[in-house]
Short mmCIF file of C-alpha atoms in Angstrom, two decimals:
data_model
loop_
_atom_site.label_atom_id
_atom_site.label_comp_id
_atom_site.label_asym_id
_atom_site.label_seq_id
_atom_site.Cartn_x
_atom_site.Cartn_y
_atom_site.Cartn_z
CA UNK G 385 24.60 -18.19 -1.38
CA UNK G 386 24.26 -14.82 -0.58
CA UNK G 387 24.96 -14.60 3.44
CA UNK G 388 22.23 -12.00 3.90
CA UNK G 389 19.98 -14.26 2.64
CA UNK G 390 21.48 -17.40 4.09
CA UNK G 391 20.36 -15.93 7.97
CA UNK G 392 16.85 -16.69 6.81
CA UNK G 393 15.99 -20.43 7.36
CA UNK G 394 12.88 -19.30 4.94
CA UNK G 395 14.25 -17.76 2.59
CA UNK G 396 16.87 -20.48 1.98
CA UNK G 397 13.72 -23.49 1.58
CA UNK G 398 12.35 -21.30 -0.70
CA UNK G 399 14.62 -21.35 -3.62
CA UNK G 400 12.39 -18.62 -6.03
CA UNK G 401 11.88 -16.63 -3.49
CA UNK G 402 15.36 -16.30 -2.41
CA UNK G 403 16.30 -15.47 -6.16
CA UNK G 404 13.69 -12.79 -5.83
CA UNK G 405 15.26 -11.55 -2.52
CA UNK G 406 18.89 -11.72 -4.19
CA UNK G 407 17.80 -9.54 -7.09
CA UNK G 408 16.22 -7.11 -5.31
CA UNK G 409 19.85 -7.16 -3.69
CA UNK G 410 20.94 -7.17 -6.91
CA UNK G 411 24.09 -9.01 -5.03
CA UNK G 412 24.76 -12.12 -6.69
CA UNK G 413 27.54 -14.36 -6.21
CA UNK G 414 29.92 -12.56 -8.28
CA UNK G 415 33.96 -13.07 -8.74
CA UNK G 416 34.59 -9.55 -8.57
CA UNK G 417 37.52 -7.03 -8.49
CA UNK G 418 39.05 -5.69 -5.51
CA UNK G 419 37.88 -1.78 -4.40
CA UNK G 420 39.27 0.79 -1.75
CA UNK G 421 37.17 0.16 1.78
CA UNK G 422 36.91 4.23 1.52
CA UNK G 423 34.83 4.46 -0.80
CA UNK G 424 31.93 2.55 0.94
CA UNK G 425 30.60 4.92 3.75
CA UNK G 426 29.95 3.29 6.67
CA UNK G 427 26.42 2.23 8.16
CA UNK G 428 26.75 4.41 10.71
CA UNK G 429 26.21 6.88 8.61
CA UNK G 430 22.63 6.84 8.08
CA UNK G 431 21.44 6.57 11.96
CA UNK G 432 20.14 10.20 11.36
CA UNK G 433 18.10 9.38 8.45
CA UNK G 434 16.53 6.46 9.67
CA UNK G 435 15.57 8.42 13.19
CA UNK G 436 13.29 10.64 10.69
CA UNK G 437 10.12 10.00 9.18
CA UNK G 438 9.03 10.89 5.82
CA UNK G 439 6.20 13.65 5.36
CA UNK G 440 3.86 14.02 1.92
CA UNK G 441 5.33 16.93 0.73
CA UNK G 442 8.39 15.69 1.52
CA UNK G 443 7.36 12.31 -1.14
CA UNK G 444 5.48 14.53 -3.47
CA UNK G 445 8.50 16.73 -4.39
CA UNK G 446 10.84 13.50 -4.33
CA UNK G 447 8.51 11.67 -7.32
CA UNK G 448 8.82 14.79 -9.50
CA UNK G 449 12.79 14.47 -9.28
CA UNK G 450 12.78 10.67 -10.11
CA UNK G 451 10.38 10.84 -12.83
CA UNK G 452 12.52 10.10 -15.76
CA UNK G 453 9.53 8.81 -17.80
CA UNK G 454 8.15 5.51 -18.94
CA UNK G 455 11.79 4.37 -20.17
CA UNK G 456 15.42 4.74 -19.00
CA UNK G 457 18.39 3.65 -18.65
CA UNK G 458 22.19 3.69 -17.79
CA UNK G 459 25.07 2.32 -15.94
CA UNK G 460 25.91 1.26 -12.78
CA UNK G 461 28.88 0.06 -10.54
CA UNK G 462 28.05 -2.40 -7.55
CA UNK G 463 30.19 -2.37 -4.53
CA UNK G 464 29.23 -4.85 -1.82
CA UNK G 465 31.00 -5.06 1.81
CA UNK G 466 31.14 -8.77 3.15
CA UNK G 467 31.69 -9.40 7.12
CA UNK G 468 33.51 -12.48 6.11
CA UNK G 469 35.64 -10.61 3.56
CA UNK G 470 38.48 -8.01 4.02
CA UNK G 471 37.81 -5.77 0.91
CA UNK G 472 34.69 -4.84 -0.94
CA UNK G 473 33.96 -6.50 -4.44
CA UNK G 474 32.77 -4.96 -7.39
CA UNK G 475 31.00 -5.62 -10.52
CA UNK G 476 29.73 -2.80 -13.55
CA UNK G 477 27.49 -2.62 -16.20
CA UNK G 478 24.24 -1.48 -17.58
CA UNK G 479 20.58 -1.62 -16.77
CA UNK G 480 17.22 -0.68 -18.81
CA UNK G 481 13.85 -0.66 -17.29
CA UNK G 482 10.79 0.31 -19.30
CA UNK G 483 7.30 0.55 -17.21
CA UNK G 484 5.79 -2.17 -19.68
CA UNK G 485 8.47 -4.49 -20.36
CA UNK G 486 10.34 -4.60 -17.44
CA UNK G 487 14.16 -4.47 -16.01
CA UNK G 488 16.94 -5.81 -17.45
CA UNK G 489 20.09 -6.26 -15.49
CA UNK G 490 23.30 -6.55 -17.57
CA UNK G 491 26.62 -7.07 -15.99
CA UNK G 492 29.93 -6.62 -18.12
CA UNK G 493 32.39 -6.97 -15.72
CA UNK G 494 34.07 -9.12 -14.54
CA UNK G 495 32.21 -11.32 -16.57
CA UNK G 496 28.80 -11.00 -18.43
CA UNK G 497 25.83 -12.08 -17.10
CA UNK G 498 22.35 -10.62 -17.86
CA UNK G 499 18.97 -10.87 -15.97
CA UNK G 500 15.49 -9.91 -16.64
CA UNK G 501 12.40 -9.07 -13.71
CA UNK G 502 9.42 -9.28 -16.11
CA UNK G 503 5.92 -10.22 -15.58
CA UNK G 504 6.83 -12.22 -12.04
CA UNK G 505 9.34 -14.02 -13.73
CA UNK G 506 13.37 -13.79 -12.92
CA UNK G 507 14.98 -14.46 -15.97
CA UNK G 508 18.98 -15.58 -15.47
CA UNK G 509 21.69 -15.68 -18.71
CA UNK G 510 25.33 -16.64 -17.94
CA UNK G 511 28.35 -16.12 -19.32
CA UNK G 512 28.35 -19.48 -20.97
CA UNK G 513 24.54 -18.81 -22.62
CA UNK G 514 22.35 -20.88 -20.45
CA UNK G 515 19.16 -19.05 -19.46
CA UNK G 516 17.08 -20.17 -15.80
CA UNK G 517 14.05 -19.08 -15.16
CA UNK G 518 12.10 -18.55 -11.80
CA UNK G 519 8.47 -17.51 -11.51
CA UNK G 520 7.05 -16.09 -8.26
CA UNK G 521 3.91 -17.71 -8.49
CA UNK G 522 5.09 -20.54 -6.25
CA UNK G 523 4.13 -19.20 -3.54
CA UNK G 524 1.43 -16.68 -1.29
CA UNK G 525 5.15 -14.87 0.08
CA UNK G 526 7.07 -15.04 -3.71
CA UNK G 527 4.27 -13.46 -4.80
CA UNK G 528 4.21 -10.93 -3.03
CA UNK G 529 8.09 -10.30 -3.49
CA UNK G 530 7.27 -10.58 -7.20
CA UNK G 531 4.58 -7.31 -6.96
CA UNK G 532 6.80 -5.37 -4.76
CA UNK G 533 9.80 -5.87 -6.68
CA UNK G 534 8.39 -3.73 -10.03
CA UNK G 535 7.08 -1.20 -7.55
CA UNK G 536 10.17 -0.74 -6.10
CA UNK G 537 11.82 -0.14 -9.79
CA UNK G 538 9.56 2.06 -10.16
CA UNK G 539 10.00 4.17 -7.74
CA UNK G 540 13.50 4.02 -8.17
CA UNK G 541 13.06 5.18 -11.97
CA UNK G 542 10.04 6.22 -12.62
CA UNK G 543 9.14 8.34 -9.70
CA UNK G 544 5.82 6.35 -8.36
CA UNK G 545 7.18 6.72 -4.53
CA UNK G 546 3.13 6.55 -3.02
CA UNK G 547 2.68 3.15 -3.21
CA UNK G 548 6.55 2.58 -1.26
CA UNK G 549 4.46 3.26 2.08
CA UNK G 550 2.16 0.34 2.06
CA UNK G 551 5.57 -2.16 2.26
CA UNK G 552 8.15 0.47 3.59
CA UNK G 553 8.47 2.90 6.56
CA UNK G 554 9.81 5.78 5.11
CA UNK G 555 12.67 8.07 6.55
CA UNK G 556 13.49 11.33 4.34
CA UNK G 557 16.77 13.81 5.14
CA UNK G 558 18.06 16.52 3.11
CA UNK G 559 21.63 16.02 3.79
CA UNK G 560 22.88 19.59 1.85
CA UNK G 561 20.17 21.88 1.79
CA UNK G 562 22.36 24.61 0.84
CA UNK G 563 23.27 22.99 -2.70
CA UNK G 564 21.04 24.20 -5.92
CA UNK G 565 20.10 20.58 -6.31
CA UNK G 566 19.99 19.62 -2.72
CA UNK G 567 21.51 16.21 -1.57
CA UNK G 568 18.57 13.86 -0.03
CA UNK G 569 18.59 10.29 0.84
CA UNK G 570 14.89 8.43 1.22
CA UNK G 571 15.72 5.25 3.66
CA UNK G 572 13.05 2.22 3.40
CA UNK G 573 12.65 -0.32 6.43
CA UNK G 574 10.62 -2.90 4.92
CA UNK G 575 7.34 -4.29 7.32
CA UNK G 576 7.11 -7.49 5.97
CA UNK G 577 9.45 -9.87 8.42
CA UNK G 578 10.39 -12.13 5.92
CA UNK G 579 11.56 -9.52 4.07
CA UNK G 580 13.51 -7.52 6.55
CA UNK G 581 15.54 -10.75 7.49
CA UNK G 582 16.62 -10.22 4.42
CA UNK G 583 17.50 -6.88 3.77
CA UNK G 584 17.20 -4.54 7.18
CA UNK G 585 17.33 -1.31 5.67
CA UNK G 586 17.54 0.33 2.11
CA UNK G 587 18.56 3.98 1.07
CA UNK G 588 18.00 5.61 -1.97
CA UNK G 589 20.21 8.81 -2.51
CA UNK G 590 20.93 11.32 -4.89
CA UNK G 591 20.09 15.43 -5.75
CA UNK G 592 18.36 16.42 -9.19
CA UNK G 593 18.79 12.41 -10.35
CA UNK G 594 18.88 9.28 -8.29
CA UNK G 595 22.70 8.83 -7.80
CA UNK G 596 22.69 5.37 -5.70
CA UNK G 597 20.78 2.76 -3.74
CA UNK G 598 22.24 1.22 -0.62
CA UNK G 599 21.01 -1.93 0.93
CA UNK G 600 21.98 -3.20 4.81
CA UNK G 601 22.12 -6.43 5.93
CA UNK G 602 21.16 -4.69 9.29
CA UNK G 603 20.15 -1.76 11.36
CA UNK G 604 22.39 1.80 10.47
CA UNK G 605 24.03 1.29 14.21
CA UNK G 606 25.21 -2.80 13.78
CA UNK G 607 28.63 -3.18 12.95
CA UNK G 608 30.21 -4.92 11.12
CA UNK G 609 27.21 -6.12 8.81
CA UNK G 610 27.02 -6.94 5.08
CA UNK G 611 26.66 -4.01 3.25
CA UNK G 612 26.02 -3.33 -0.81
CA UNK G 613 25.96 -0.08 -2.78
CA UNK G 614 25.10 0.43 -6.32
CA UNK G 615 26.05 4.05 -8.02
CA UNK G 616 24.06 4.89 -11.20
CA UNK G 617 25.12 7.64 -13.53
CA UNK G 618 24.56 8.04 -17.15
CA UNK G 619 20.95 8.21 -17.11
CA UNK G 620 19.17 8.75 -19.95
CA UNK G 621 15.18 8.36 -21.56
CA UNK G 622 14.14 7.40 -24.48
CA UNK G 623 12.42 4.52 -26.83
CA UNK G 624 13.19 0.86 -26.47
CA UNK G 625 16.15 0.45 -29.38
CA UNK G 626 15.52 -3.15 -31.65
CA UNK G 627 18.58 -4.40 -29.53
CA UNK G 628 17.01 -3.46 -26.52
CA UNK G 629 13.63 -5.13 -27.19
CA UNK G 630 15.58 -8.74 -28.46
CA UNK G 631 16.69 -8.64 -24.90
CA UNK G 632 13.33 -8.44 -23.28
CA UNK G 633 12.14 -11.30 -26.26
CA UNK G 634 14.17 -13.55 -24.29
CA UNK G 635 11.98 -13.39 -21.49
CA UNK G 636 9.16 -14.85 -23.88
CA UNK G 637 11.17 -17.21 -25.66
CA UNK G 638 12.61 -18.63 -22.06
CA UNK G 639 8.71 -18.61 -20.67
CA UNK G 640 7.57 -21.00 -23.46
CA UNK G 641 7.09 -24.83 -22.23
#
């Protein structure tokens, strides 16, 4: 198990909520390939961020650069940063999320694996075809985690930052205002303690496009801590293709009884 996730006694007794925790992560256990420390900057590295609050205007401006419309999608490259481990792993792939249907999670490599967040349920397809499912209805707590979960997507991709504020504080920095597109990075300390056991901190960053999401086991100024970053590029809109929608059928045809 995840050992973010294992430092919270509740977490780990709740097993769908922890799944909901470890995709919001989006750090499972993965046998992954080997990556330069250097290219993982270090916590530190966001103490001035997180000593700044975000204003309105600020947000306002910040949804009209995410907004990317009801569907994207594009690919990604996860890096995580264990205490326990020596070098950073990695994993790549590709990722659709469409406001109505949902987000699907598909890594390629090192091996395939894909995983749906639809309708409160976490949908899970390994490499060998077996499909788990785990609804966050269990629970008062899982269900929350199940609502904020889309919301976060969707602020991610879709641009709907307001509602981040009524489960986040929010820290905003323009780290180049000189550039045309101007580098920012939006930190997110959840409120909910459960939660923040979990995952201390969150930062999304990027300039016209959202460029990458970091997540800290800890506070910026904690060293060493567990530490995961996910780079996006390749984003693109458009309709749901008939491939793409067979994908999200599996989340119906694994929901029957």
């Amino acid at each position: 198990m995840n050992s973010v996730l294992a430092k919270s006694s509740a977490l780990t007794k709740n097993p769908v909520l922890a799944k909901c925790a470890l995709f919001l992560c989006l750090a499972f256990a993965l046998i992954s390939l080997p990556l330069k420390a250097e290219t993982l900057a270090a916590p530190g590295a966001y103490q001035t961020l997180f000593s700044q609050s975000a204003d309105t205007a600020q947000l306002v401006a910040l949804s009209q650069k995410l907004n990317l419309g009801k569907t994207v999608r594009g690919h990604f490259v996860q890096s995580r940063l264990l205490k326990v481990l020596k070098k950073p792993l990695i994993s790549q792939g590709q990722f659709i999320f469409d406001q109505t249907q949902g987000l699907i999670w598909q890594q390629i490599k090192p091996f395939e694996s894909l995983l749906i967040l639809k309708d409160k349920q976490l949908i899970q397809r390994d490499s060998q075809g077996r499909v788990q499912v785990s609804k966050a209805d269990a629970s008062a707590s899982a269900a929350a985690m199940g609502d904020l979960l889309p919301s976060l997507v969707r602020a991610m991709l879709g641009g709907d930052i307001s509602g981040l504020s009524e489960n986040f504080e929010l820290h905003f920095l323009n780290t180049d205002r000189l550039s045309p597109d101007g580098q920012w990075q939006l930190g997110l300390t959840p409120k909910d303690p459960l939660m923040k056991k979990a995952i201390a901190n969150m930062v999304l960053e990027g300039s016209d496009v959202l460029q990458s999401l970091v997540l800290l086991s800890a506070a910026p100024n904690v060293t060493p801590q567990d530490m995961t970053r996910i780079d996006f590029s390749a984003l693109s809109q458009g309709t749901l293709s008939e491939a793409e929608l067979a994908q999200y059928a599996l989340a119906l045809e694994a929901s029957k009884p």
